[in-house]
Coordinates of C-alpha atoms in Angstrom, one line a residue:
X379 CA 149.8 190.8 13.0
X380 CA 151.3 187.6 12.3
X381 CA 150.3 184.5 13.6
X382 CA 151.6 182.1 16.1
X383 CA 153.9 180.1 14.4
X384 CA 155.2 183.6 12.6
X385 CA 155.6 184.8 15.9
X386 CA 157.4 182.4 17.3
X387 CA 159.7 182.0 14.5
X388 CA 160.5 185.7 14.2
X389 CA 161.1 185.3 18.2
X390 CA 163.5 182.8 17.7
X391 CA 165.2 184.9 15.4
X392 CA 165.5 187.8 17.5
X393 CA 167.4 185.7 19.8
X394 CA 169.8 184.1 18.0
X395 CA 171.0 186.6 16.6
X396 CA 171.0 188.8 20.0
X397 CA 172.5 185.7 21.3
X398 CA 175.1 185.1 18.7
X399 CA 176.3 189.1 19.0
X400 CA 176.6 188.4 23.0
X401 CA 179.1 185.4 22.3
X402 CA 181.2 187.2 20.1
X403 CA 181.9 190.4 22.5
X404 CA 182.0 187.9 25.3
X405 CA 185.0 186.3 23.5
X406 CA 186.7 190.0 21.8
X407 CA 189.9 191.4 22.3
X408 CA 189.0 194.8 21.8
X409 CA 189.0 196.5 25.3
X410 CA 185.7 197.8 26.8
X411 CA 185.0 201.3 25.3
X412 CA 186.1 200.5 21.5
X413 CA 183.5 202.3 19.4
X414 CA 182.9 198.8 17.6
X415 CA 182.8 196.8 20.8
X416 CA 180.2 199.4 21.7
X417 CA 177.9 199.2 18.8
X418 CA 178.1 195.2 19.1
X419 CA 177.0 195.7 22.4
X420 CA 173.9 198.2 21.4
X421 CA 172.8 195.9 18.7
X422 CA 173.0 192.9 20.6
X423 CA 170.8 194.6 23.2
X424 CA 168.3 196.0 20.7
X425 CA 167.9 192.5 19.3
X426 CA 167.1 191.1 22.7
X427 CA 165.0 194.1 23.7
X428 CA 162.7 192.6 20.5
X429 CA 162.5 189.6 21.6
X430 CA 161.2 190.7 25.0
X431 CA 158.2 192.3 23.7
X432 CA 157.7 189.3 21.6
X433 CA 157.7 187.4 24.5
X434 CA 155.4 189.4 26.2
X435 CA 152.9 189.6 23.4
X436 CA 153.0 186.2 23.0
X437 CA 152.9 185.8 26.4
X438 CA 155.5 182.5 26.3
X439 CA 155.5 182.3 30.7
X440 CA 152.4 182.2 32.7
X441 CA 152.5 183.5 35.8
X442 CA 151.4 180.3 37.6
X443 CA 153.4 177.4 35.5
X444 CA 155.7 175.0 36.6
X445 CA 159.1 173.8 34.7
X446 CA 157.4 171.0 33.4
X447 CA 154.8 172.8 31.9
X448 CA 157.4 175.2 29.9
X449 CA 158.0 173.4 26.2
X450 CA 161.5 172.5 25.8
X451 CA 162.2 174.7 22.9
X452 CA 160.6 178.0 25.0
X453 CA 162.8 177.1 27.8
X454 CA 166.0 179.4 26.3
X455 CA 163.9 182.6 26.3
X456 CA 164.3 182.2 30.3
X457 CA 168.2 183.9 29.8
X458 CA 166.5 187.1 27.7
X459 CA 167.2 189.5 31.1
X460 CA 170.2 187.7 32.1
X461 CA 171.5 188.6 28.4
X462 CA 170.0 191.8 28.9
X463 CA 171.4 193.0 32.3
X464 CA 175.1 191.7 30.8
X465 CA 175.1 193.6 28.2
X466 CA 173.9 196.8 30.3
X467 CA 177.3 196.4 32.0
X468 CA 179.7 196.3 29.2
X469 CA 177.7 199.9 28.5
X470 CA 180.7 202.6 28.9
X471 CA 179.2 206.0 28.7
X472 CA 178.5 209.1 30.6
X473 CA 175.1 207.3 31.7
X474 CA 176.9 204.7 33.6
X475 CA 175.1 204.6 36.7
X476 CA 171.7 204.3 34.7
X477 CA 172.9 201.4 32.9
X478 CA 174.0 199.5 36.4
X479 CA 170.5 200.3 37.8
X480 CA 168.8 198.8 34.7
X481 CA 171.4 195.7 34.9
X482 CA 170.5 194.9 38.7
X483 CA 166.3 194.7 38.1
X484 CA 167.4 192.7 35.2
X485 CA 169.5 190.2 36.6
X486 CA 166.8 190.6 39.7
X487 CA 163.9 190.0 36.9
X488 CA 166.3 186.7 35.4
X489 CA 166.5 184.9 39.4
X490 CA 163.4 185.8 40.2
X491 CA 162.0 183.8 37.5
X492 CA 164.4 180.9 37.8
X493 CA 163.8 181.1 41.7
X494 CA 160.0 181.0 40.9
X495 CA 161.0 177.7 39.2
X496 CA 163.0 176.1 41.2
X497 CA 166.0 176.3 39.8
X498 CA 168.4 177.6 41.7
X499 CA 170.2 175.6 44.2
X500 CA 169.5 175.9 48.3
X501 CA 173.1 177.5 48.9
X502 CA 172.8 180.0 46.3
X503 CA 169.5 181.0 47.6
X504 CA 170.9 181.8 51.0
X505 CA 172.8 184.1 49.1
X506 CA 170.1 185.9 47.5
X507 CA 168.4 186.3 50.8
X508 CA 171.5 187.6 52.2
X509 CA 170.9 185.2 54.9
X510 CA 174.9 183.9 54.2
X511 CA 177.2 184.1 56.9
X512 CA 179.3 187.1 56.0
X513 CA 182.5 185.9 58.4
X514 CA 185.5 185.1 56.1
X515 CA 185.7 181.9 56.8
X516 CA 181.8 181.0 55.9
X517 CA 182.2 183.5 52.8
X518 CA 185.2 182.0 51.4
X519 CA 183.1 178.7 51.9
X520 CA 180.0 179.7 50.2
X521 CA 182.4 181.0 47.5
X522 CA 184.5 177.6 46.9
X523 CA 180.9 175.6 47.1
X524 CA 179.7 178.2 44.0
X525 CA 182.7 177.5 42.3
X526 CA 182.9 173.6 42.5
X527 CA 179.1 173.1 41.7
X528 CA 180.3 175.3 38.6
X529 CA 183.0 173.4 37.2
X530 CA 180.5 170.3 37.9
X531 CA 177.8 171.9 35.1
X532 CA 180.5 173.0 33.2
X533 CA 181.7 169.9 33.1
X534 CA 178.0 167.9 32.2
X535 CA 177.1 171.1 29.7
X536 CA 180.4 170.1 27.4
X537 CA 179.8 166.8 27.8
X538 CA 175.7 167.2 26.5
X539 CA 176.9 169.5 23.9
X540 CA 179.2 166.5 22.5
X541 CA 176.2 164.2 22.4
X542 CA 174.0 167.1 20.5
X543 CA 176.9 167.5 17.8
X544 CA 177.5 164.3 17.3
X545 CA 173.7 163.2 16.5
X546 CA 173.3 163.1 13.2
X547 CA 170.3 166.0 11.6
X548 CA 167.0 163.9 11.5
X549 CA 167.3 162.4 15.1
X550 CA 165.4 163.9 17.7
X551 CA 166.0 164.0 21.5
X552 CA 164.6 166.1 23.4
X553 CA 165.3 164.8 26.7
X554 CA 169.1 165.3 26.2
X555 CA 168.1 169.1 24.5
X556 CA 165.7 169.7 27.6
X557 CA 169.0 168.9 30.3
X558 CA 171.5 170.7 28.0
X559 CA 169.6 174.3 28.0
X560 CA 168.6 173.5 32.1
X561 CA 172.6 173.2 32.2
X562 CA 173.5 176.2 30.8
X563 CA 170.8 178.3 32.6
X564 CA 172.0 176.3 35.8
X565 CA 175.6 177.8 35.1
X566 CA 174.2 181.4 34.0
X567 CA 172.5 181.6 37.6
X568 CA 175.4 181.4 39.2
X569 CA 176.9 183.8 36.6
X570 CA 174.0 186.4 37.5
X571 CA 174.6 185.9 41.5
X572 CA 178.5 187.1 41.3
X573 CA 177.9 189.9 38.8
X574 CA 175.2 191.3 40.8
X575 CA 177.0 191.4 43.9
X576 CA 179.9 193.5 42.0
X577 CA 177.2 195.6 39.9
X578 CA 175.7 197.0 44.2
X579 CA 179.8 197.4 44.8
X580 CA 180.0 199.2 42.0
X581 CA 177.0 201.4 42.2
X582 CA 177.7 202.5 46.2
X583 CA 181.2 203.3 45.0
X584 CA 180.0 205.3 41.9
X585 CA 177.2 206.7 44.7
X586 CA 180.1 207.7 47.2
X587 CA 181.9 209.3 43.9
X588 CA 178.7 211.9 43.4
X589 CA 178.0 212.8 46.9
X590 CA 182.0 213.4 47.1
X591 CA 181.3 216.0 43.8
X592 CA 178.4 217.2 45.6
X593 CA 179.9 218.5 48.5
X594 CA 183.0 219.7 47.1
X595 CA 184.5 223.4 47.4
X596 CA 182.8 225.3 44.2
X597 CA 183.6 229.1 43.2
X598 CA 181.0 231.6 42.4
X599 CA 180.4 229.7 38.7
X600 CA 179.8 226.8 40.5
X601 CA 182.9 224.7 39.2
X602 CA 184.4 222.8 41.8
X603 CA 187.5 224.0 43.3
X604 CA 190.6 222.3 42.5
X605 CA 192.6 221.5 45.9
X606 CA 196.3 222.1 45.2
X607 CA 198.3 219.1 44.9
X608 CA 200.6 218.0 48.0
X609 CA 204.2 218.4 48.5
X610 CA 204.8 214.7 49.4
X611 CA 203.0 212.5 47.4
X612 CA 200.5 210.3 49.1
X613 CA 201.4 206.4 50.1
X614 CA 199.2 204.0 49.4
X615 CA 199.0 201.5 52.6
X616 CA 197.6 198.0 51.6
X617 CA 196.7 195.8 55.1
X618 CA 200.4 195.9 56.5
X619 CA 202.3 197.3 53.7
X620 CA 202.7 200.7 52.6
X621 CA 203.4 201.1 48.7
X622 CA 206.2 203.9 48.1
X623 CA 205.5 206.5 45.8
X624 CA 206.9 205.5 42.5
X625 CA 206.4 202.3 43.4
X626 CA 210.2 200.8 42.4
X627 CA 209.6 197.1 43.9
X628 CA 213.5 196.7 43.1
X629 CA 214.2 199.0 46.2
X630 CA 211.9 197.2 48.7
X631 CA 213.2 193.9 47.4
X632 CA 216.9 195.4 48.7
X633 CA 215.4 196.0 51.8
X634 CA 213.9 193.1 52.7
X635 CA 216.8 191.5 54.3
X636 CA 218.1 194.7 55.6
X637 CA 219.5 195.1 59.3
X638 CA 217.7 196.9 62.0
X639 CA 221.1 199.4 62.5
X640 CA 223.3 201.4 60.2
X641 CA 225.9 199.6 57.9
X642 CA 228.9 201.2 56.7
X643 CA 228.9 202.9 53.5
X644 CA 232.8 203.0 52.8
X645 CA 235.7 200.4 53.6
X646 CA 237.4 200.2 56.2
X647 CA 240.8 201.2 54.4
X648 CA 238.7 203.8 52.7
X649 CA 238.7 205.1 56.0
X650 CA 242.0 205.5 56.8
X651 CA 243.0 207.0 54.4
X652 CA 240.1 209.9 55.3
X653 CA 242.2 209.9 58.3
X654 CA 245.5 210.4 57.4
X655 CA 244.8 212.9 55.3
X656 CA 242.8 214.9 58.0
X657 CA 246.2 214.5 60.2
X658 CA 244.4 212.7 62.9
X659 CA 246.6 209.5 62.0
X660 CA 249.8 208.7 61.5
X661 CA 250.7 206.6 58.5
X662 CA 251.9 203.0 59.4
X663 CA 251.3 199.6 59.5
X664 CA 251.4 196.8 56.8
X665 CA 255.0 195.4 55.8
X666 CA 256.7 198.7 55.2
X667 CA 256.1 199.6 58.8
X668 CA 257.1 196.2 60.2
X669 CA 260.4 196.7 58.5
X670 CA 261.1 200.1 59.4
X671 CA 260.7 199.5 62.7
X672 CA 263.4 195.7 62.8
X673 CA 265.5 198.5 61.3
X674 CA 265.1 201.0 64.5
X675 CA 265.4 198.3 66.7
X676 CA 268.5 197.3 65.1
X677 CA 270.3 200.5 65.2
X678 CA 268.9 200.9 69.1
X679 CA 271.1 197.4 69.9
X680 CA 273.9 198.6 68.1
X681 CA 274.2 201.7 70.2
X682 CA 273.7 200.0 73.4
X683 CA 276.8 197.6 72.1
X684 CA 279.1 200.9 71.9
X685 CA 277.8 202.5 75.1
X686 CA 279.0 198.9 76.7
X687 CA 281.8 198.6 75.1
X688 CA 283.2 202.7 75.9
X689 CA 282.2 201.8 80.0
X690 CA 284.1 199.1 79.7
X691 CA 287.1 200.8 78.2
X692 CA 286.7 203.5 81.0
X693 CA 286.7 200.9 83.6
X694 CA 289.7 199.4 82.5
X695 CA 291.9 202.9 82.2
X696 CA 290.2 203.5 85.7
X697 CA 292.2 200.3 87.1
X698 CA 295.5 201.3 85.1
X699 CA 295.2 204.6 86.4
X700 CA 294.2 204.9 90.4
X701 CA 293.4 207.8 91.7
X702 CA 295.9 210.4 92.3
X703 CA 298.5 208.7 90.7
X704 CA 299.2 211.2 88.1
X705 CA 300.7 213.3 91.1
X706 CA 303.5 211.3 91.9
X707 CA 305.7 211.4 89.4
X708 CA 309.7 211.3 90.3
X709 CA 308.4 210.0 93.8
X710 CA 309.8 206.5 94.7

């Protein structure tokens, strides 16, 4: 076997380069089940799966030691099954349930260890001991504490990295190396805490998803029973809304400002002219009726004029010509 310092070296090798695979899929484009992705993913596992049996040959941890009593340069091999349980997540496979199950003992494995040493905070420890209020209000608390105490490590790990690239090769410093790895094991804690929480989510959904299978109509070769499709597709209802199948956004945009009664759909003169040309209205109106009818009233005072004027004329040959007087002729 090799010795100590062999063994440590070869250690230290395994990791890097497990870790140095882990921080270039962590930053890829490719999407999650691209056959290269994938084998990153294997390798980078397979070099950190090494290094934990290094680890435990070598046995680096004691069972009873305290932080102080872990050398500074051992401290990294602390994130070995919080590496591990990430990468068992970015697995896409038929065995993806396995792979979940393996990532929760790991990231269990990585807080119990860091627990054990004291390093994770008081409010995050609530957390793991589900002893968190789960009302909104306290949740969305809890949450907003994680995230500020985040961007505050973020925030001291970038600035310690700055002070460890700028020091030039043959100056040592330890104490700055020491809080710069605590750092970034600090921030991976909290890392671990939310992606366990969505790795359960995910495994009671995926567990809901088999016992679905499981109890579903089968025909005598045992392959399930397709349920015909429905006439009306389904709507999808969301807290108060209800999404519309096909989804057109443009639609419900039109009727947001919509009345609560029927609006017309044609013009009023659009209208009339339906009317008229059903016969149940007259055509009229507008200028060309206004003048039409000055014209008829016109012609009505013209007549009465004539009517007036022939009673006058008959009352006048009435008073030339008295009554009876036509029978007196050659009377004196």
């Amino acid at each position: 076997r090799k010795n100590m310092a062999e063994g440590e070296s070869y250690l230290s090798q395994e990791f890097d380069n497990g870790q140095r695979l882990f921080l270039k899929i962590d930053s890829s484009a490719l999407s999650s089940n691209d056959p290269e992705l994938q084998a990153m993913v294997k390798q980078s596992l397979s070099h950190f799966e090494e290094a934990t049996d290094l680890i435990q040959e070598a046995s680096v941890f004691s069972p009873n030691e305290d932080l102080d009593d872990i050398r500074t340069d051992l401290l990294k091999y602390l994130l070995v099954n919080y590496y591990k349980a990430e990468l068992h997540t970015r697995i896409v496979n038929n065995e993806r349930s396995d792979h979940l199950l393996s990532a929760k003992i790991h990231y269990a494995q990585f807080l119990g260890k860091c627990q054990k040493l004291r390093l994770v905070h008081s409010e995050d420890m609530k957390t793991l001991k589900k002893d968190a209020p789960t009302d909104a209000a306290s949740r969305r608390a809890e949450l907003m504490s994680r995230a500020r105490r985040e961007k505050e490590a973020k925030e001291r790990f970038e600035e310690l990295q700055r002070k460890k690239d700028t020091r030039r090769p043959e100056e040592e410093d330890e104490e700055t190396d020491r809080q710069h790895i605590l750092v970034f094991i600090d921030i991976s804690i909290r890392k671990a805490i939310s992606q366990l929480e969505l790795t359960e989510k995910e495994m009671q959904m995926l567990q809901q998803m088999q016992a679905m299978r499981a109890n579903a109509p089968r025909n005598a070769r045992g392959e399930i029973i397709e349920q015909p499709a429905s006439s009306s597709p389904p709507r999808s209802t969301i807290g108060n809304f209800t999404i519309l199948p096909g989804g057109n956004r443009v639609e419900l945009a039109k009727q947001v400002f919509r009345p609560g009664f029927a609006t017309a759909t044609i013009t009023p003169e659009e209208a009339a002219c339906a009317e008229i040309k059903a016969g149940r209205m007259l055509k009229g109106g507008g200028e060309q009726s206004k003048k039409k009818d000055d014209d008829e009233d016109e012609d009505e005072d013209q007549d009465d004029d004539e009517k007036l004027y022939k009673a006058r004329r008959w009352d006048d040959w009435k008073d030339e010509n008295p009554y009876g007087s036509g029978n007196r002729k050659g009377k004196s």
